[in-house]
PDB file of C-alpha atoms in Angstrom:
ATOM      1  CA  UNK A   1       1.351   8.386  -0.007  1.00 73.00           C
ATOM      2  CA  UNK A   2      -0.250  10.025   3.686  1.00 83.00           C
ATOM      3  CA  UNK A   3      -3.676   9.827   2.735  1.00 87.00           C
ATOM      4  CA  UNK A   4      -3.234   5.446   1.642  1.00 86.00           C
ATOM      5  CA  UNK A   5      -0.917   5.564   5.119  1.00 89.00           C
ATOM      6  CA  UNK A   6      -3.618   7.337   6.505  1.00 94.00           C
ATOM      7  CA  UNK A   7      -6.777   5.302   5.685  1.00 94.00           C
ATOM      8  CA  UNK A   8      -4.915   1.975   5.771  1.00 94.00           C
ATOM      9  CA  UNK A   9      -4.136   3.097   9.706  1.00 96.00           C
ATOM     10  CA  UNK A  10      -8.491   3.441   9.939  1.00 96.00           C
ATOM     11  CA  UNK A  11      -8.632   0.260   8.300  1.00 97.00           C
ATOM     12  CA  UNK A  12      -6.592  -1.489  10.523  1.00 96.00           C
ATOM     13  CA  UNK A  13      -8.161   0.095  13.773  1.00 97.00           C
ATOM     14  CA  UNK A  14     -11.409  -0.352  12.415  1.00 97.00           C
ATOM     15  CA  UNK A  15     -10.388  -4.660  12.794  1.00 97.00           C
ATOM     16  CA  UNK A  16      -8.903  -4.256  15.488  1.00 97.00           C
ATOM     17  CA  UNK A  17     -12.304  -2.650  16.771  1.00 97.00           C
ATOM     18  CA  UNK A  18     -14.414  -5.443  15.272  1.00 97.00           C
ATOM     19  CA  UNK A  19     -16.147  -1.872  13.319  1.00 97.00           C
ATOM     20  CA  UNK A  20     -16.410  -3.661   9.530  1.00 97.00           C
ATOM     21  CA  UNK A  21     -18.624  -0.146   8.668  1.00 97.00           C
ATOM     22  CA  UNK A  22     -15.491   1.529   9.516  1.00 97.00           C
ATOM     23  CA  UNK A  23     -13.346  -1.336   7.798  1.00 97.00           C
ATOM     24  CA  UNK A  24     -15.611  -0.786   4.031  1.00 97.00           C
ATOM     25  CA  UNK A  25     -15.649   3.320   4.599  1.00 97.00           C
ATOM     26  CA  UNK A  26     -12.242   2.836   4.818  1.00 96.00           C
ATOM     27  CA  UNK A  27     -11.794   0.706   1.833  1.00 96.00           C
ATOM     28  CA  UNK A  28     -13.589   2.227  -0.347  1.00 95.00           C
ATOM     29  CA  UNK A  29     -12.005   5.430   0.310  1.00 94.00           C
ATOM     30  CA  UNK A  30      -8.944   3.606  -0.337  1.00 92.00           C
ATOM     31  CA  UNK A  31      -9.956   2.026  -3.540  1.00 91.00           C
ATOM     32  CA  UNK A  32     -11.290   5.921  -4.718  1.00 89.00           C
ATOM     33  CA  UNK A  33      -7.187   6.733  -4.000  1.00 83.00           C
ATOM     34  CA  UNK A  34      -6.096   3.991  -5.960  1.00 79.00           C
ATOM     35  CA  UNK A  35      -7.786   5.421  -8.882  1.00 76.00           C
ATOM     36  CA  UNK A  36      -6.364   8.627  -9.263  1.00 70.00           C
ATOM     37  CA  UNK A  37      -3.034   7.436  -9.160  1.00 64.00           C
ATOM     38  CA  UNK A  38      -1.576   6.619 -12.311  1.00 58.00           C
ATOM     39  CA  UNK A  39       1.101   3.984 -12.963  1.00 57.00           C
ATOM     40  CA  UNK A  40       3.956   5.091 -11.217  1.00 59.00           C
ATOM     41  CA  UNK A  41       6.817   2.426 -12.685  1.00 63.00           C
ATOM     42  CA  UNK A  42       5.801   1.133 -16.279  1.00 72.00           C
ATOM     43  CA  UNK A  43       7.223  -2.250 -15.229  1.00 81.00           C
ATOM     44  CA  UNK A  44       5.100  -6.033 -15.105  1.00 85.00           C
ATOM     45  CA  UNK A  45       5.691  -6.315 -11.542  1.00 84.00           C
ATOM     46  CA  UNK A  46       4.621  -3.078 -10.480  1.00 82.00           C
ATOM     47  CA  UNK A  47       1.243  -3.528 -13.137  1.00 84.00           C
ATOM     48  CA  UNK A  48       0.955  -7.474 -10.984  1.00 89.00           C
ATOM     49  CA  UNK A  49       1.100  -5.083  -7.407  1.00 87.00           C
ATOM     50  CA  UNK A  50      -0.892  -2.575  -8.604  1.00 86.00           C
ATOM     51  CA  UNK A  51      -4.082  -5.611  -9.515  1.00 90.00           C
ATOM     52  CA  UNK A  52      -3.020  -7.030  -6.283  1.00 92.00           C
ATOM     53  CA  UNK A  53      -3.513  -4.224  -4.190  1.00 91.00           C
ATOM     54  CA  UNK A  54      -7.377  -3.590  -6.180  1.00 92.00           C
ATOM     55  CA  UNK A  55      -8.360  -7.227  -5.410  1.00 95.00           C
ATOM     56  CA  UNK A  56      -7.400  -6.847  -1.719  1.00 95.00           C
ATOM     57  CA  UNK A  57      -9.220  -3.682  -1.906  1.00 96.00           C
ATOM     58  CA  UNK A  58     -12.050  -5.412  -3.029  1.00 96.00           C
ATOM     59  CA  UNK A  59     -12.115  -8.476  -1.034  1.00 97.00           C
ATOM     60  CA  UNK A  60     -11.678  -6.158   1.949  1.00 97.00           C
ATOM     61  CA  UNK A  61     -14.909  -3.804   0.980  1.00 97.00           C
ATOM     62  CA  UNK A  62     -16.720  -7.258   0.293  1.00 97.00           C
ATOM     63  CA  UNK A  63     -16.374  -9.340   3.239  1.00 97.00           C
ATOM     64  CA  UNK A  64     -16.949  -5.522   5.842  1.00 97.00           C
ATOM     65  CA  UNK A  65     -20.510  -5.466   3.559  1.00 97.00           C
ATOM     66  CA  UNK A  66     -21.348  -9.072   4.438  1.00 97.00           C
ATOM     67  CA  UNK A  67     -19.802  -8.789   7.915  1.00 97.00           C
ATOM     68  CA  UNK A  68     -17.521 -11.398   7.609  1.00 98.00           C
ATOM     69  CA  UNK A  69     -14.356 -10.667  10.217  1.00 98.00           C
ATOM     70  CA  UNK A  70     -12.427 -13.976   9.108  1.00 98.00           C
ATOM     71  CA  UNK A  71     -12.406 -12.453   5.643  1.00 98.00           C
ATOM     72  CA  UNK A  72     -11.795  -9.248   6.356  1.00 98.00           C
ATOM     73  CA  UNK A  73      -8.870 -10.234   8.362  1.00 97.00           C
ATOM     74  CA  UNK A  74      -7.450 -12.120   5.471  1.00 97.00           C
ATOM     75  CA  UNK A  75      -7.552  -9.507   2.614  1.00 97.00           C
ATOM     76  CA  UNK A  76      -6.803  -7.006   5.344  1.00 97.00           C
ATOM     77  CA  UNK A  77      -3.088  -9.266   5.313  1.00 97.00           C
ATOM     78  CA  UNK A  78      -3.251  -9.505   1.647  1.00 96.00           C
ATOM     79  CA  UNK A  79      -3.433  -6.086   1.124  1.00 95.00           C
ATOM     80  CA  UNK A  80      -0.992  -4.681   3.764  1.00 94.00           C
ATOM     81  CA  UNK A  81       1.595  -7.073   2.479  1.00 95.00           C
ATOM     82  CA  UNK A  82       0.740  -5.772  -0.722  1.00 92.00           C
ATOM     83  CA  UNK A  83       1.642  -2.205   0.418  1.00 89.00           C
ATOM     84  CA  UNK A  84       4.954  -3.578   1.543  1.00 91.00           C
ATOM     85  CA  UNK A  85       5.866  -5.570  -1.341  1.00 91.00           C
ATOM     86  CA  UNK A  86       4.666  -2.825  -4.048  1.00 86.00           C
ATOM     87  CA  UNK A  87       7.256   0.068  -2.076  1.00 84.00           C
ATOM     88  CA  UNK A  88       9.812  -2.509  -1.953  1.00 89.00           C
ATOM     89  CA  UNK A  89       9.981  -2.364  -5.664  1.00 85.00           C
ATOM     90  CA  UNK A  90       9.324   1.282  -6.003  1.00 81.00           C
ATOM     91  CA  UNK A  91      12.255   1.494  -3.184  1.00 84.00           C
ATOM     92  CA  UNK A  92      14.442  -1.188  -5.146  1.00 84.00           C
ATOM     93  CA  UNK A  93      13.464   0.601  -8.072  1.00 76.00           C
ATOM     94  CA  UNK A  94      14.783   4.008  -7.260  1.00 76.00           C
ATOM     95  CA  UNK A  95      17.913   3.012  -5.578  1.00 79.00           C
ATOM     96  CA  UNK A  96      19.426   1.720  -9.323  1.00 76.00           C
ATOM     97  CA  UNK A  97      17.885   5.238 -10.479  1.00 66.00           C
ATOM     98  CA  UNK A  98      20.101   7.180  -8.510  1.00 62.00           C
ATOM     99  CA  UNK A  99      23.767   8.361  -9.033  1.00 56.00           C
ATOM    100  CA  UNK A 100      25.764   6.208  -6.676  1.00 56.00           C
ATOM    101  CA  UNK A 101      27.566   8.430  -3.623  1.00 54.00           C
ATOM    102  CA  UNK A 102      31.219   8.787  -3.213  1.00 50.00           C
ATOM    103  CA  UNK A 103      33.182   8.047  -0.226  1.00 51.00           C
ATOM    104  CA  UNK A 104      34.535  11.648   0.137  1.00 47.00           C
ATOM    105  CA  UNK A 105      32.328  13.330   2.516  1.00 45.00           C
ATOM    106  CA  UNK A 106      31.086  16.860   1.805  1.00 43.00           C
ATOM    107  CA  UNK A 107      32.950  18.412   5.082  1.00 40.00           C
ATOM    108  CA  UNK A 108      36.155  18.486   6.394  1.00 43.00           C
ATOM    109  CA  UNK A 109      37.160  16.389   9.530  1.00 42.00           C
ATOM    110  CA  UNK A 110      39.539  17.899  11.791  1.00 39.00           C
TER     111      UNK A 110
END
């Protein structure tokens, strides 16, 4: 996950500085990371988000190659939104899998 976070940072920096070569390099790196990750959750929502993630990366890379800043901006926004939506989905799933906490404190209050 840290590699993806760093790569997303590189994409955003490239966009801010108008360096589409950097954006393309980072998008290609992000695609490689995506290919190494097995399905984290086996549910239709995760599968849809995973496909959208791959499509956003592809669109971003293609836009950067074409030097189309407007299309790259839109693809970056879709990619960023997808990351947030996917992690929200994962976090909701994880919360539902964890045992419920009790109200009892684990230390003595004095």
